[in-house]
PDB file of C-alpha atoms and ligand atoms in Angstrom:
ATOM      1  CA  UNK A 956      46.612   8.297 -42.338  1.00 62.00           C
ATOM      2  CA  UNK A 957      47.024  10.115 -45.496  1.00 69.00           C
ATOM      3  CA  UNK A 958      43.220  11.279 -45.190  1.00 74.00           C
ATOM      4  CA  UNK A 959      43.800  12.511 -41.797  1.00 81.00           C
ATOM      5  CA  UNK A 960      46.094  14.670 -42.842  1.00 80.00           C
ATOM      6  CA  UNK A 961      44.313  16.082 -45.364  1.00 79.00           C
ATOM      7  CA  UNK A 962      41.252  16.469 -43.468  1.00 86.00           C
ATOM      8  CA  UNK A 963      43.791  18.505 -40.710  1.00 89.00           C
ATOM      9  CA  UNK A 964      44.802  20.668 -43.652  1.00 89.00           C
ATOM     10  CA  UNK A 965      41.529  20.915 -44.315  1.00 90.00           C
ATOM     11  CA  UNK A 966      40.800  22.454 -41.062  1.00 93.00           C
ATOM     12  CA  UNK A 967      44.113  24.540 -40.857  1.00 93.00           C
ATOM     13  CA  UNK A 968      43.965  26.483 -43.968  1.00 94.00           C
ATOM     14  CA  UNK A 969      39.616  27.090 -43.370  1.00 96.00           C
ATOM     15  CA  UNK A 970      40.974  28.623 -39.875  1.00 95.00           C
ATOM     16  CA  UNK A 971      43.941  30.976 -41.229  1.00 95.00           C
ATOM     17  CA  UNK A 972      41.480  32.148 -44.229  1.00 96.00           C
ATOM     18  CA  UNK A 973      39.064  33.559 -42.218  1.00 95.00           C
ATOM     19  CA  UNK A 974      41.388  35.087 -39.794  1.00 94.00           C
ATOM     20  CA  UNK A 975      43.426  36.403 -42.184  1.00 95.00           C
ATOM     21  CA  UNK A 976      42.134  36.149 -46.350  1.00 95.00           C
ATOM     22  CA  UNK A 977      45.435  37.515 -47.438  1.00 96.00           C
ATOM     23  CA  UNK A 978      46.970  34.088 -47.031  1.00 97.00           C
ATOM     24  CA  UNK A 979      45.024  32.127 -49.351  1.00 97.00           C
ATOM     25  CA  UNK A 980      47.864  32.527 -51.953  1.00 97.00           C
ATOM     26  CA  UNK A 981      49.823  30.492 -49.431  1.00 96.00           C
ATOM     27  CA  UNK A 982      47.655  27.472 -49.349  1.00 95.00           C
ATOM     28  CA  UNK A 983      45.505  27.890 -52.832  1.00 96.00           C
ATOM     29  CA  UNK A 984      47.990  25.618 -55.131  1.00 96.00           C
ATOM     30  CA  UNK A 985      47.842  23.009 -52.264  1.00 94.00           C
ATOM     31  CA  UNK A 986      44.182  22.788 -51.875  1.00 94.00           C
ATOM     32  CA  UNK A 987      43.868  22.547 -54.969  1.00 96.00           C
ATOM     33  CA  UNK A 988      46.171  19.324 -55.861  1.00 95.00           C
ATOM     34  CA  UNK A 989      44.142  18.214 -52.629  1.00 93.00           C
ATOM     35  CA  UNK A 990      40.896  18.596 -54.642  1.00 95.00           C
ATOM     36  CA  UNK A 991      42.202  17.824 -57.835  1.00 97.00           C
ATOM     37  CA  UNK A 992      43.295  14.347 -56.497  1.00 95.00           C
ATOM     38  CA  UNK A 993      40.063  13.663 -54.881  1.00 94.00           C
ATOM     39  CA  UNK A 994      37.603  14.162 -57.531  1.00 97.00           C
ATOM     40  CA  UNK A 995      37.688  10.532 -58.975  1.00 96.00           C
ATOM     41  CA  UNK A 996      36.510   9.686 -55.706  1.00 95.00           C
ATOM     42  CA  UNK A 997      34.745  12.151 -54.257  1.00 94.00           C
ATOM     43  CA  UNK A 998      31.244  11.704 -55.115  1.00 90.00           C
ATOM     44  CA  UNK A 999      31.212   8.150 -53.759  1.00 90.00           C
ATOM     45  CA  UNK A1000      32.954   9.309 -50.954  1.00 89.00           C
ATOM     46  CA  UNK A1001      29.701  11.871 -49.839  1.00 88.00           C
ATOM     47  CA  UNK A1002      27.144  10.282 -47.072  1.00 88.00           C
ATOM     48  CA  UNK A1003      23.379   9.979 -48.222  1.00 87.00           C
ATOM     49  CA  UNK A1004      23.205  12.250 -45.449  1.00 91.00           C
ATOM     50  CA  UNK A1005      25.532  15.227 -46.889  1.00 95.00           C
ATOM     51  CA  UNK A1006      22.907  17.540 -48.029  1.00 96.00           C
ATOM     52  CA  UNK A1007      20.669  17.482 -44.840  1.00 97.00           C
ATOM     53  CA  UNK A1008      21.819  20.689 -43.616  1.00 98.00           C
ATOM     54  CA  UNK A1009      22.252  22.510 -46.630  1.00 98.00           C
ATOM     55  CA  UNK A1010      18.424  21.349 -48.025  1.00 97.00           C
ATOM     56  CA  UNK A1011      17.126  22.345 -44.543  1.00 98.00           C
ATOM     57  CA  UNK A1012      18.703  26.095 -45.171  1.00 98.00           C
ATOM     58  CA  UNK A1013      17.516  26.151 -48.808  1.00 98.00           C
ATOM     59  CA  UNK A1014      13.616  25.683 -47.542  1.00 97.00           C
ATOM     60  CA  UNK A1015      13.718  28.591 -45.205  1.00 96.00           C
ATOM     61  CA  UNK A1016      14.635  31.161 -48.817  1.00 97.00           C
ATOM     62  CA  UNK A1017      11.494  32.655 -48.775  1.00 91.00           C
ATOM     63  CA  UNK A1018      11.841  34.693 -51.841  1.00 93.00           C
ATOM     64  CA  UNK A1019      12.175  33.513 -55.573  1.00 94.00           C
ATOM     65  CA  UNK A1020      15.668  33.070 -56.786  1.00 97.00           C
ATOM     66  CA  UNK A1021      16.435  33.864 -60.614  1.00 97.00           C
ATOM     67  CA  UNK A1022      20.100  33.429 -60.418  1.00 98.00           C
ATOM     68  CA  UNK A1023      21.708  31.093 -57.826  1.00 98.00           C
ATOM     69  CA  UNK A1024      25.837  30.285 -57.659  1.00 98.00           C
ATOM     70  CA  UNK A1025      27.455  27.372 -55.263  1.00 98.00           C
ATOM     71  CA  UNK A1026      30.538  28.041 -54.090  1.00 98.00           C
ATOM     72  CA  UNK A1027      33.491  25.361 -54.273  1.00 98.00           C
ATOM     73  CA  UNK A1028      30.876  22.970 -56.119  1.00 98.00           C
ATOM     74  CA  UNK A1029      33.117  20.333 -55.896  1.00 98.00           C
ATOM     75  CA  UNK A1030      31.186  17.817 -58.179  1.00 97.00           C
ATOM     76  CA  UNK A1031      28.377  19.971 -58.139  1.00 97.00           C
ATOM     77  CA  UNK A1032      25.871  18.915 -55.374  1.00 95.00           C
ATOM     78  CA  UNK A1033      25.242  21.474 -53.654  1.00 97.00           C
ATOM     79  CA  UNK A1034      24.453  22.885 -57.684  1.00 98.00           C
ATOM     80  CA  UNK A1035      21.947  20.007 -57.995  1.00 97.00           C
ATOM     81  CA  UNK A1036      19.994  20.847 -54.806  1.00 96.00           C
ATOM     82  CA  UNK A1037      19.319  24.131 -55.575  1.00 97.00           C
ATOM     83  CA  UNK A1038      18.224  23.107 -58.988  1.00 97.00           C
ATOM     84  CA  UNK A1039      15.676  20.638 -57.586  1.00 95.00           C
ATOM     85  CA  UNK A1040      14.565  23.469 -54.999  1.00 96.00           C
ATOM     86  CA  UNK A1041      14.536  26.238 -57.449  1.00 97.00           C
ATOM     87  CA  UNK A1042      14.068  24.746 -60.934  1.00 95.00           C
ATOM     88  CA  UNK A1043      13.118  28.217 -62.561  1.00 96.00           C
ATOM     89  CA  UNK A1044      16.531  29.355 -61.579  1.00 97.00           C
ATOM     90  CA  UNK A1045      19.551  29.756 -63.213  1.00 97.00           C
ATOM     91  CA  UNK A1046      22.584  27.657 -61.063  1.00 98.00           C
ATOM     92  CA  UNK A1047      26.293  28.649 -61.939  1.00 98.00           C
ATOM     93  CA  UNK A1048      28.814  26.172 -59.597  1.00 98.00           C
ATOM     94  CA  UNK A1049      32.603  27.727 -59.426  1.00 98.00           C
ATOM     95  CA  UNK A1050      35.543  25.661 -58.074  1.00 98.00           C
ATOM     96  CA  UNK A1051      39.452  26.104 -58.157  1.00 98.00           C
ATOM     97  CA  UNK A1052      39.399  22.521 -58.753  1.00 98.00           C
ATOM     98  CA  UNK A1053      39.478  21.593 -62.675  1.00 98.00           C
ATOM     99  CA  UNK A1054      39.166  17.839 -62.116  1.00 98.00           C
ATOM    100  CA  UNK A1055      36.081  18.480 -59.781  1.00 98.00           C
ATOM    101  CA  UNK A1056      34.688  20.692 -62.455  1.00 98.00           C
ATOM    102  CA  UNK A1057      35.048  18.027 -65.155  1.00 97.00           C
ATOM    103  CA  UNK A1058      33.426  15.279 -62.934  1.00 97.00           C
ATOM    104  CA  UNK A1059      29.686  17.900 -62.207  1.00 97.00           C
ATOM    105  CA  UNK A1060      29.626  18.535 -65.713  1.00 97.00           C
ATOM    106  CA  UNK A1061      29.319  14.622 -65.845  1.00 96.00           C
ATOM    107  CA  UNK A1062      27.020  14.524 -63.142  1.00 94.00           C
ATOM    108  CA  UNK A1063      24.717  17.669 -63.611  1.00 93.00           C
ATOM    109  CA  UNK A1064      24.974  18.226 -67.075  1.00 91.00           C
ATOM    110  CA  UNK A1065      22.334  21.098 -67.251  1.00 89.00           C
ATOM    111  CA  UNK A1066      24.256  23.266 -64.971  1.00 97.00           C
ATOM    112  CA  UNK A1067      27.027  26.009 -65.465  1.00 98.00           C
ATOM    113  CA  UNK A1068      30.363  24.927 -63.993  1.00 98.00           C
ATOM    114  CA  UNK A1069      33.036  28.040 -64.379  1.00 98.00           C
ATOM    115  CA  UNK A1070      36.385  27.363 -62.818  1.00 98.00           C
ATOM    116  CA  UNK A1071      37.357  30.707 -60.275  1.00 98.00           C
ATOM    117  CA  UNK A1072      38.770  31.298 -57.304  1.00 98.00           C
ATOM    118  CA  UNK A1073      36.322  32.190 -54.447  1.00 98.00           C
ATOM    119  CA  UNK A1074      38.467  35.029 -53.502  1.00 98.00           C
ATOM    120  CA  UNK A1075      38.386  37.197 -56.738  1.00 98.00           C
ATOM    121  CA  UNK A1076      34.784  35.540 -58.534  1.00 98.00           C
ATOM    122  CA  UNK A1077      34.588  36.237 -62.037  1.00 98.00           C
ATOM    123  CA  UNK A1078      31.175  37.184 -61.611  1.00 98.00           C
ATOM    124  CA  UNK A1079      30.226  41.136 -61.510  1.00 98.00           C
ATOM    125  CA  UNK A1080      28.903  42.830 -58.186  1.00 98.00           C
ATOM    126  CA  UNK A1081      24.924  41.855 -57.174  1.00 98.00           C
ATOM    127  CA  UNK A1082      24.822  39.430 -59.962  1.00 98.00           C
ATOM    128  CA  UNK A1083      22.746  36.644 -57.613  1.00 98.00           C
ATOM    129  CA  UNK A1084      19.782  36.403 -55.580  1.00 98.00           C
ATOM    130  CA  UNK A1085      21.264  33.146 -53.780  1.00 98.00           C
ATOM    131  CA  UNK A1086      25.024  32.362 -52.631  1.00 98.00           C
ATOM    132  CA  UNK A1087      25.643  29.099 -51.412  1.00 98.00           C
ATOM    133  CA  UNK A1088      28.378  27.180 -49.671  1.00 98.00           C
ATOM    134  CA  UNK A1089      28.556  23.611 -48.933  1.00 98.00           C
ATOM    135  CA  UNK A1090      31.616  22.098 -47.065  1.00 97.00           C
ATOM    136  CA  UNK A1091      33.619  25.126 -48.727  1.00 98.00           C
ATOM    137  CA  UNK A1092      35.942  27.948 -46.881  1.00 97.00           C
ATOM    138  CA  UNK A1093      34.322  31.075 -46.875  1.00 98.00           C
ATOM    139  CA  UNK A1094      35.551  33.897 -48.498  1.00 98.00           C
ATOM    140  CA  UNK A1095      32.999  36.663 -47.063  1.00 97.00           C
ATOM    141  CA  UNK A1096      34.293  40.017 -49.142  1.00 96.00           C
ATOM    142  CA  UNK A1097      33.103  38.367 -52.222  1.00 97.00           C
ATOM    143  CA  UNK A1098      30.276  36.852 -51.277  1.00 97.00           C
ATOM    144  CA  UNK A1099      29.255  40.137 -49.913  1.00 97.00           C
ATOM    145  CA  UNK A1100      30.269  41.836 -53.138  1.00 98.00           C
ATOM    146  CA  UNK A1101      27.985  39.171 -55.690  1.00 98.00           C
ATOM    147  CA  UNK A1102      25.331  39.179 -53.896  1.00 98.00           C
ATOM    148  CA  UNK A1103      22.405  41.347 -54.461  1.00 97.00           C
ATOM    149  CA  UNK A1104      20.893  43.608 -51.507  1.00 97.00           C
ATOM    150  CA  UNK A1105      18.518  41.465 -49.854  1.00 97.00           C
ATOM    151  CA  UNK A1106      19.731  38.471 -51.311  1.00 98.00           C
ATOM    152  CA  UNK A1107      20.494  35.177 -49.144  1.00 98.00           C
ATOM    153  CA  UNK A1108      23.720  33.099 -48.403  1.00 98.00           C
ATOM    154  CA  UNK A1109      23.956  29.663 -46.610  1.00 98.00           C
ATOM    155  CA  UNK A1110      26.959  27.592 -45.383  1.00 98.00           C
ATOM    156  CA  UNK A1111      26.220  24.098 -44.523  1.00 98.00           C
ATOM    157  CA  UNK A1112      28.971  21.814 -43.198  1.00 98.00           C
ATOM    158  CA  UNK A1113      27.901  18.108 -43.852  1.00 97.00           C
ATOM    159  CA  UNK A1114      29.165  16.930 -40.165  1.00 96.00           C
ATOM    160  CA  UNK A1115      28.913  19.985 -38.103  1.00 96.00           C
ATOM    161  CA  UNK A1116      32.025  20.334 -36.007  1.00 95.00           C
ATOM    162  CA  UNK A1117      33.389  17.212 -37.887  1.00 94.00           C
ATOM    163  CA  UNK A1118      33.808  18.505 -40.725  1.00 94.00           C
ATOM    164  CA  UNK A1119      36.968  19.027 -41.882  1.00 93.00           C
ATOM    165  CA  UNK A1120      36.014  22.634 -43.673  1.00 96.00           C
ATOM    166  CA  UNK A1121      34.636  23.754 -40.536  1.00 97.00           C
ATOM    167  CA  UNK A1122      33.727  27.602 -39.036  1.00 97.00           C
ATOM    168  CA  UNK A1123      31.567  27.356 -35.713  1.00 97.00           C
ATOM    169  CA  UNK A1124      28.262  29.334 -36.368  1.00 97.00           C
ATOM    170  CA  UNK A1125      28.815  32.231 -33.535  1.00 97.00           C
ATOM    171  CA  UNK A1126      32.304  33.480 -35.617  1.00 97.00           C
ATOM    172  CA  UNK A1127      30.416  33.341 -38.981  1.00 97.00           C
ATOM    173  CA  UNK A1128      27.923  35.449 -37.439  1.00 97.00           C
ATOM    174  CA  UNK A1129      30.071  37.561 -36.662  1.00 97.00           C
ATOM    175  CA  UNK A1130      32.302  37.899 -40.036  1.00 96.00           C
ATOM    176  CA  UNK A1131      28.966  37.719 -41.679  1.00 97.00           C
ATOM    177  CA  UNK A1132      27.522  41.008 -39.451  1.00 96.00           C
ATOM    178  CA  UNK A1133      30.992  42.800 -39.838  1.00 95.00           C
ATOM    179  CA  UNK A1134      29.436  42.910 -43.555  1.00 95.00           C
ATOM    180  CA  UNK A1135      26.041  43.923 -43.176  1.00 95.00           C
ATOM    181  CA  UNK A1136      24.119  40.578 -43.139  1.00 98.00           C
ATOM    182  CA  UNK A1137      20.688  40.518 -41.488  1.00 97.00           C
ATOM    183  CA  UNK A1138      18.226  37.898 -40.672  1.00 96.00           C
ATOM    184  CA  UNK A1139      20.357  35.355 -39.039  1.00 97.00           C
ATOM    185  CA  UNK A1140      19.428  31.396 -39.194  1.00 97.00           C
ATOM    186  CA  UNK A1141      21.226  28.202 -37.411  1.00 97.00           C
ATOM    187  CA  UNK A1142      20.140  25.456 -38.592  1.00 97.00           C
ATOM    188  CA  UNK A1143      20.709  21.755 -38.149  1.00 97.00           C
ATOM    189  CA  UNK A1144      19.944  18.657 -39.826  1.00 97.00           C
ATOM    190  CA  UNK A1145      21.209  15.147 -39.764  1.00 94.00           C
ATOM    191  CA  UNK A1146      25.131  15.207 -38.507  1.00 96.00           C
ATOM    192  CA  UNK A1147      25.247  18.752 -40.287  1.00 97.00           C
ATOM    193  CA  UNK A1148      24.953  22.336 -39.084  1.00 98.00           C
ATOM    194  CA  UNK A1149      24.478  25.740 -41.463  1.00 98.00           C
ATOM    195  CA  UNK A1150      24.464  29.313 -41.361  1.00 98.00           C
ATOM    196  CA  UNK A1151      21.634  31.309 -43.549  1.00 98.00           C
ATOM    197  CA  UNK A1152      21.777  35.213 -43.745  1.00 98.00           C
ATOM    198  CA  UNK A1153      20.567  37.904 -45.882  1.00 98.00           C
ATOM    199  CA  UNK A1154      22.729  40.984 -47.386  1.00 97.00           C
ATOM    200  CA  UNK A1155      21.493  44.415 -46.139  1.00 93.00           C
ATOM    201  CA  UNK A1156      19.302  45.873 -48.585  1.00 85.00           C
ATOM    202  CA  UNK A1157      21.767  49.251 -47.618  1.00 68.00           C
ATOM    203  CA  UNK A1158      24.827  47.844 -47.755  1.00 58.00           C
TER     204      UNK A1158
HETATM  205  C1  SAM B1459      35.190  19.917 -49.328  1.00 88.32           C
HETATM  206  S1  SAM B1459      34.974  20.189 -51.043  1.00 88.32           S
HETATM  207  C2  SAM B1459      33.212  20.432 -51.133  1.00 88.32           C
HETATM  208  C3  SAM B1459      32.633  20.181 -52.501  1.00 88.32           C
HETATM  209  C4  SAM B1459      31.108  20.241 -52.558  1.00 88.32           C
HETATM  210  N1  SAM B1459      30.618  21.547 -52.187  1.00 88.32           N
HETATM  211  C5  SAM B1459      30.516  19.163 -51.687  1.00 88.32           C
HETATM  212  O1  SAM B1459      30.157  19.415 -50.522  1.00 88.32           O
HETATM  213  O2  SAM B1459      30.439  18.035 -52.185  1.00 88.32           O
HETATM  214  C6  SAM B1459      35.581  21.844 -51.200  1.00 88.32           C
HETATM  215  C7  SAM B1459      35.587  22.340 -52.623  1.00 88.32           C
HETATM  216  O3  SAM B1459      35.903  23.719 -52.617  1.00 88.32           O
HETATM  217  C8  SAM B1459      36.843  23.981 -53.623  1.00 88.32           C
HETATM  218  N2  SAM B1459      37.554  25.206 -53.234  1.00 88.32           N
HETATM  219  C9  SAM B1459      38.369  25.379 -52.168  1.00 88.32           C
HETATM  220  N3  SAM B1459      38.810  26.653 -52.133  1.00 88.32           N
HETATM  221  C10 SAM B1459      38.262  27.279 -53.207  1.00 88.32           C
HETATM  222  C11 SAM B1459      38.322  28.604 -53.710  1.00 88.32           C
HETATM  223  N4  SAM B1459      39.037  29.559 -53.125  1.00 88.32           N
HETATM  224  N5  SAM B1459      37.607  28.897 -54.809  1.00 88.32           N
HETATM  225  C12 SAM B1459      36.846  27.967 -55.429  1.00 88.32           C
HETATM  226  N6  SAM B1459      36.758  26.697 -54.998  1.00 88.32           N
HETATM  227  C13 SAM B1459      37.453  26.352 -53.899  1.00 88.32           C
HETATM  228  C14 SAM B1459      37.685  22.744 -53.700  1.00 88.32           C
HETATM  229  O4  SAM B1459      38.353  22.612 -54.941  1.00 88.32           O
HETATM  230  C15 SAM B1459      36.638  21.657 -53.469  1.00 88.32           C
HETATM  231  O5  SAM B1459      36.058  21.219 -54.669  1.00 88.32           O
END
């Protein structure tokens, strides 16, 4: 019962943030005790299956990546993937979630875990080649604003529709294009869907 609600809250606040970013003060300190409370589970919570989507959007970056960040790491996954894809790379994962963050440095001790807010990175304009976002709300401004011209993003949701983070590919398409992204990819894989786009090089 008490997951269900979570996982509606979930949903809700994913919904209102894209519709409206300006409200993520509202639910930010509550997502965040949400997280917070989860991270001594949440790694054993995560299907084998999880990754499928996300792995199946990483293979289709045709271009070398030097400097890769995943978005609401969590445990740092999604961090781990990339570094098996792209082991030259340099992987930052960012989170709001301190007890998430303490639990990947456990887990992928060779990566950088910096705790920031999505909506306001602490990371300087075009710093990466590779923005990704696994089960995570997006916050499109900023990853518009780190990302380097021609450089890719992906959002993978772990159970497609089911997922309690959720946005249906058509309106991230179009949030995504309101910004300038290029070279749209759906993609699914496993009980999981994802989103892959590129930043116009003149945007
Ligand atoms: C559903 S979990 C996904 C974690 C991980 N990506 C995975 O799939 O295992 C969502 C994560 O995003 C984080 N998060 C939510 N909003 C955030 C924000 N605005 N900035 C940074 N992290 C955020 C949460 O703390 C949580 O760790």
């Amino acid at each position: 019962m008490k997951e269900q609600v979570g996982q509606r809250f979930a949903r809700l606040a994913t919904d209102a943030v894209v519709r409206r970013p300006a409200l993520w003060p509202v639910f930010r300190p509550l997502v965040r005790r949400q997280f917070d409370r989860l991270a001594p589970v949440w790694a054993e919570m995560r299907s084998p299956d999880a990754s499928a989507s996300f792995l199946a959007a990483l293979d289709r970056v045709d271009m070398p990546v030097q400097r890769a960040l995943d978005v609401g790491t969590g445990t740092g996954l999604g961090a781990l993937e990339i570094a098996k894809r792209f082991p030259d790379a340099e992987i930052v994962g960012v989170d709001v979630s301190a007890a998430m963050l303490e639990k990947a440095r456990k887990l992928a001790p060779g990566i950088e875990f910096v705790e920031g807010d999505a909506s306001a990175l602490p990371f300087g304009d075009g710093e990466f080649d590779l923005l990704t976002h696994l089960n995570m709300i997006p916050f499109l401004d900023e990853t518009a604003r780190v990302l380097r011209p021609g450089g890719w993003t992906v959002y993978a949701f772990s159970a497609g529709p089911q997922t309690p983070i959720y946005v249906a590919p058509d309106r991230m398409r179009r949030e995504l294009e309101r910004r300038g992204f290029t070279d749209f990819a759906e993609i699914t894989a496993g009980r999981g869907n994802a989103v892959l786009a590129r930043r116009g090089e003149g945007v």
